[in-house]
Short mmCIF file of C-alpha atoms in Angstrom, two decimals:
data_model
loop_
_atom_site.label_atom_id
_atom_site.label_comp_id
_atom_site.label_asym_id
_atom_site.label_seq_id
_atom_site.Cartn_x
_atom_site.Cartn_y
_atom_site.Cartn_z
CA MET A 1 87.09 150.86 133.83
CA TRP A 2 84.83 148.67 131.67
CA LYS A 3 82.59 146.28 133.61
CA MET A 4 80.32 143.44 132.55
CA LYS A 5 77.08 142.38 134.12
CA THR A 6 76.97 138.94 135.74
CA SER A 7 74.55 137.68 133.07
CA GLU A 8 76.92 138.85 130.33
CA LEU A 9 79.83 137.09 132.01
CA TRP A 10 77.88 133.83 132.05
CA LYS A 11 77.04 134.22 128.37
CA LEU A 12 80.67 134.87 127.52
CA ALA A 13 81.80 131.87 129.57
CA ALA A 14 79.27 129.63 127.82
CA MET A 15 80.46 130.85 124.42
CA LEU A 16 84.10 130.15 125.33
CA VAL A 17 83.29 126.64 126.53
CA ALA A 18 81.32 125.90 123.37
CA PHE A 19 84.17 127.24 121.24
CA ALA A 20 86.72 125.16 123.15
CA LEU A 21 84.71 121.97 122.66
CA CYS A 22 84.32 122.60 118.95
CA ALA A 23 87.97 123.51 118.57
CA CYS A 24 89.06 120.31 120.32
CA THR A 25 86.99 118.05 118.12
CA SER A 26 89.40 115.64 116.47
CA HIS A 27 88.65 113.80 113.26
CA SER A 28 90.46 111.12 111.28
CA ALA A 29 89.34 109.50 108.04
CA VAL A 30 90.93 107.12 105.55
CA ALA A 31 89.74 104.88 102.75
CA GLY A 32 88.51 101.73 104.45
CA ASN A 33 89.93 99.33 101.89
CA SER A 34 93.44 100.85 102.09
CA ALA A 35 93.94 100.91 105.87
CA LYS A 36 96.99 98.91 106.97
CA VAL A 37 97.49 97.31 110.38
CA TYR A 38 101.08 96.42 111.22
CA TYR A 39 101.53 93.39 113.48
CA SER A 40 105.31 93.39 112.97
CA ASP A 41 107.86 95.94 111.82
CA SER A 42 107.65 94.78 108.22
CA ARG A 43 104.33 92.97 107.73
CA TYR A 44 100.76 94.14 107.88
CA ILE A 45 97.22 93.10 107.14
CA GLN A 46 94.44 95.06 105.55
CA LEU A 47 91.05 95.32 107.18
CA ILE A 48 88.41 92.82 106.15
CA ALA A 49 85.40 94.27 104.35
CA PRO A 50 82.22 94.27 106.49
CA GLN A 51 80.44 92.11 103.92
CA TYR A 52 82.50 89.12 105.13
CA SER A 53 81.49 89.48 108.79
CA GLU A 54 78.67 86.92 108.55
CA ILE A 55 77.20 88.42 111.74
CA SER A 56 74.57 90.92 112.82
CA ILE A 57 75.03 92.36 116.31
CA GLU A 58 73.75 95.46 118.06
CA GLU A 59 74.51 95.67 121.77
CA ASN A 60 75.41 97.83 124.72
CA GLN A 61 78.65 96.97 126.49
CA GLN A 62 80.74 97.66 129.56
CA MET A 63 84.37 98.18 128.57
CA THR A 64 87.52 98.36 130.66
CA GLY A 65 91.05 98.48 129.39
CA THR A 66 94.70 99.08 130.12
CA TYR A 67 97.53 100.55 128.10
CA GLY A 68 100.81 100.19 129.93
CA GLU A 69 100.04 101.68 133.35
CA LYS A 70 97.02 103.65 132.13
CA LYS A 71 93.51 102.35 132.77
CA PHE A 72 90.13 103.37 131.40
CA SER A 73 86.53 102.24 131.71
CA GLY A 74 83.19 103.23 130.32
CA GLU A 75 80.16 102.15 128.38
CA SER A 76 80.02 101.45 124.68
CA TRP A 77 77.49 100.68 121.98
CA MET A 78 78.38 98.60 118.95
CA LEU A 79 76.71 97.69 115.67
CA LEU A 80 78.20 94.98 113.47
CA ASN A 81 76.63 93.76 110.24
CA ASP A 82 77.50 93.12 106.60
CA THR A 83 77.78 96.83 105.74
CA THR A 84 79.07 98.58 108.86
CA VAL A 85 81.13 98.48 112.02
CA HIS A 86 79.89 101.32 114.21
CA MET A 87 81.04 101.92 117.78
CA MET A 88 80.40 104.71 120.27
CA LEU A 89 82.24 105.14 123.58
CA PHE A 90 80.67 106.93 126.54
CA SER A 91 82.03 108.22 129.83
CA SER A 92 80.53 107.20 133.17
CA MET A 93 78.54 110.46 133.00
CA GLY A 94 77.02 109.47 129.65
CA ASN A 95 79.05 111.88 127.50
CA THR A 96 80.12 110.66 124.08
CA ILE A 97 83.89 110.21 124.16
CA ALA A 98 84.40 108.91 120.65
CA GLU A 99 82.63 107.51 117.59
CA LEU A 100 84.09 105.08 115.08
CA ILE A 101 82.47 104.11 111.77
CA TYR A 102 83.87 101.63 109.25
CA THR A 103 82.24 100.75 105.93
CA ASN A 104 83.57 99.07 102.82
CA ASP A 105 85.06 102.29 101.47
CA SER A 106 85.59 104.54 104.49
CA LEU A 107 86.92 104.59 108.04
CA ALA A 108 86.24 107.59 110.28
CA PHE A 109 86.99 108.38 113.92
CA ASN A 110 85.62 111.43 115.74
CA SER A 111 86.31 112.58 119.28
CA LYS A 112 86.28 115.73 121.39
CA TRP A 113 88.44 114.06 124.01
CA MET A 114 91.00 111.97 122.14
CA ASN A 115 93.61 112.76 119.50
CA ALA A 116 92.20 110.96 116.46
CA GLU A 117 95.49 111.21 114.57
CA LYS A 118 97.23 109.18 117.29
CA MET A 119 94.42 106.69 117.92
CA LYS A 120 94.73 104.97 114.52
CA PRO A 121 91.14 103.72 114.17
CA GLU A 122 92.18 100.89 111.85
CA TYR A 123 93.78 99.16 114.84
CA ILE A 124 90.54 99.39 116.83
CA ILE A 125 88.59 97.91 113.92
CA ALA A 126 91.19 95.14 113.56
CA ASP A 127 90.71 94.25 117.25
CA ILE A 128 86.94 94.15 116.80
CA GLN A 129 87.30 91.91 113.76
CA PHE A 130 89.70 89.63 115.64
CA CYS A 131 87.09 89.16 118.39
CA TYR A 132 83.93 88.85 116.30
CA TYR A 133 84.61 87.85 112.70
CA PRO A 134 84.49 84.18 111.55
CA ALA A 135 87.67 82.18 112.09
CA GLN A 136 87.98 81.08 108.45
CA VAL A 137 87.84 84.68 107.22
CA LEU A 138 90.44 85.83 109.75
CA GLU A 139 92.74 82.87 109.13
CA LYS A 140 92.79 83.51 105.39
CA ASN A 141 93.59 87.19 105.86
CA PHE A 142 96.37 86.58 108.39
CA ARG A 143 97.89 83.64 106.47
CA ALA A 144 98.20 85.80 103.33
CA ALA A 145 100.36 88.20 105.36
CA GLY A 146 102.53 85.44 106.86
CA PHE A 147 100.96 85.30 110.34
CA THR A 148 99.55 82.27 112.16
CA PHE A 149 95.97 82.42 113.42
CA VAL A 150 94.63 79.63 115.65
CA GLU A 151 91.18 79.12 117.16
CA ASN A 152 90.24 76.54 119.80
CA GLN A 153 87.04 75.96 121.72
CA LYS A 154 86.70 73.90 124.88
CA ASP A 155 84.08 73.74 127.62
CA GLY A 156 82.22 76.73 126.20
CA VAL A 157 85.33 78.93 126.08
CA LEU A 158 86.57 80.25 122.73
CA ASN A 159 90.27 81.06 122.41
CA ARG A 160 92.05 82.75 119.52
CA THR A 161 95.73 83.56 119.08
CA LEU A 162 97.79 85.38 116.48
CA SER A 163 101.51 84.71 116.18
CA ASP A 164 104.46 85.74 114.07
CA GLY A 165 106.66 82.66 114.04
CA ASN A 166 107.17 81.77 117.71
CA SER A 167 106.19 85.24 118.93
CA LEU A 168 102.68 85.66 120.33
CA ILE A 169 101.05 88.91 119.22
CA LEU A 170 97.38 88.72 120.16
CA LYS A 171 95.21 86.49 122.30
CA MET A 172 91.48 86.53 122.89
CA GLU A 173 89.22 84.56 125.22
CA LYS A 174 85.44 84.62 124.96
CA SER A 175 83.21 83.03 127.58
CA GLY A 176 79.50 83.75 127.73
CA ASN A 177 79.02 87.48 127.34
CA LYS A 178 82.62 88.38 128.27
CA ILE A 179 85.56 88.96 125.92
CA LEU A 180 89.17 89.41 127.03
CA LEU A 181 91.63 90.67 124.41
CA GLU A 182 95.34 91.21 125.02
CA ASN A 183 97.86 92.61 122.59
CA VAL A 184 101.10 91.19 123.93
CA LEU A 185 103.23 93.12 121.45
CA ARG A 186 101.70 96.56 122.06
CA HIS A 187 101.05 96.05 125.79
CA TYR A 188 97.34 96.82 125.96
CA SER A 189 94.22 94.85 126.82
CA TYR A 190 90.43 95.13 126.78
CA GLN A 191 87.62 93.48 128.67
CA ILE A 192 84.21 93.76 127.01
CA ILE A 193 81.05 92.61 128.77
CA SER A 194 78.02 92.58 126.52
CA GLU A 195 74.61 93.44 127.87
CA ILE A 196 72.41 90.36 127.82
CA LYS A 197 68.89 91.20 126.70
CA GLU A 198 66.14 89.13 128.22
#
């Protein structure tokens, strides 16, 4: 009967784990300027080019979210400027869960832990734009597709809503370094707390 030494078994196990991780890597890429985000069964918007962001942000974040009855939490890092939207998600152990990069002509999502084909990265980018991009840029983009975008600010709290007729689709509240986003239609929500640098 053929036998392996303990050291050889460990080497084989390490090779199998490495192979499994590589095999499970999931990748999705589309042309950035052609990605469509459906907010109703028949109407959609296209992502806004990074050049219209009018912001420059690089920050670490704490993120928690829900999707139906599922919950998740972890740390994230995000870069927003006039050329790129770049986000990385990390587990509580510091492992990279996913990476998302959007430029004017490309949109790519990579993950060893998530099915990139099902994640639809354009929807994640659309949520980021809804929270961070200027109101006038968002309003123009949504109005062209037949949606109603409204922004209000009172007592230091910024509120944004997106509606289709009388039906509320999205709502966002930003206060200090905390953002709450809820997609009423798709039944998911995020809470993002940005790290404040002294």
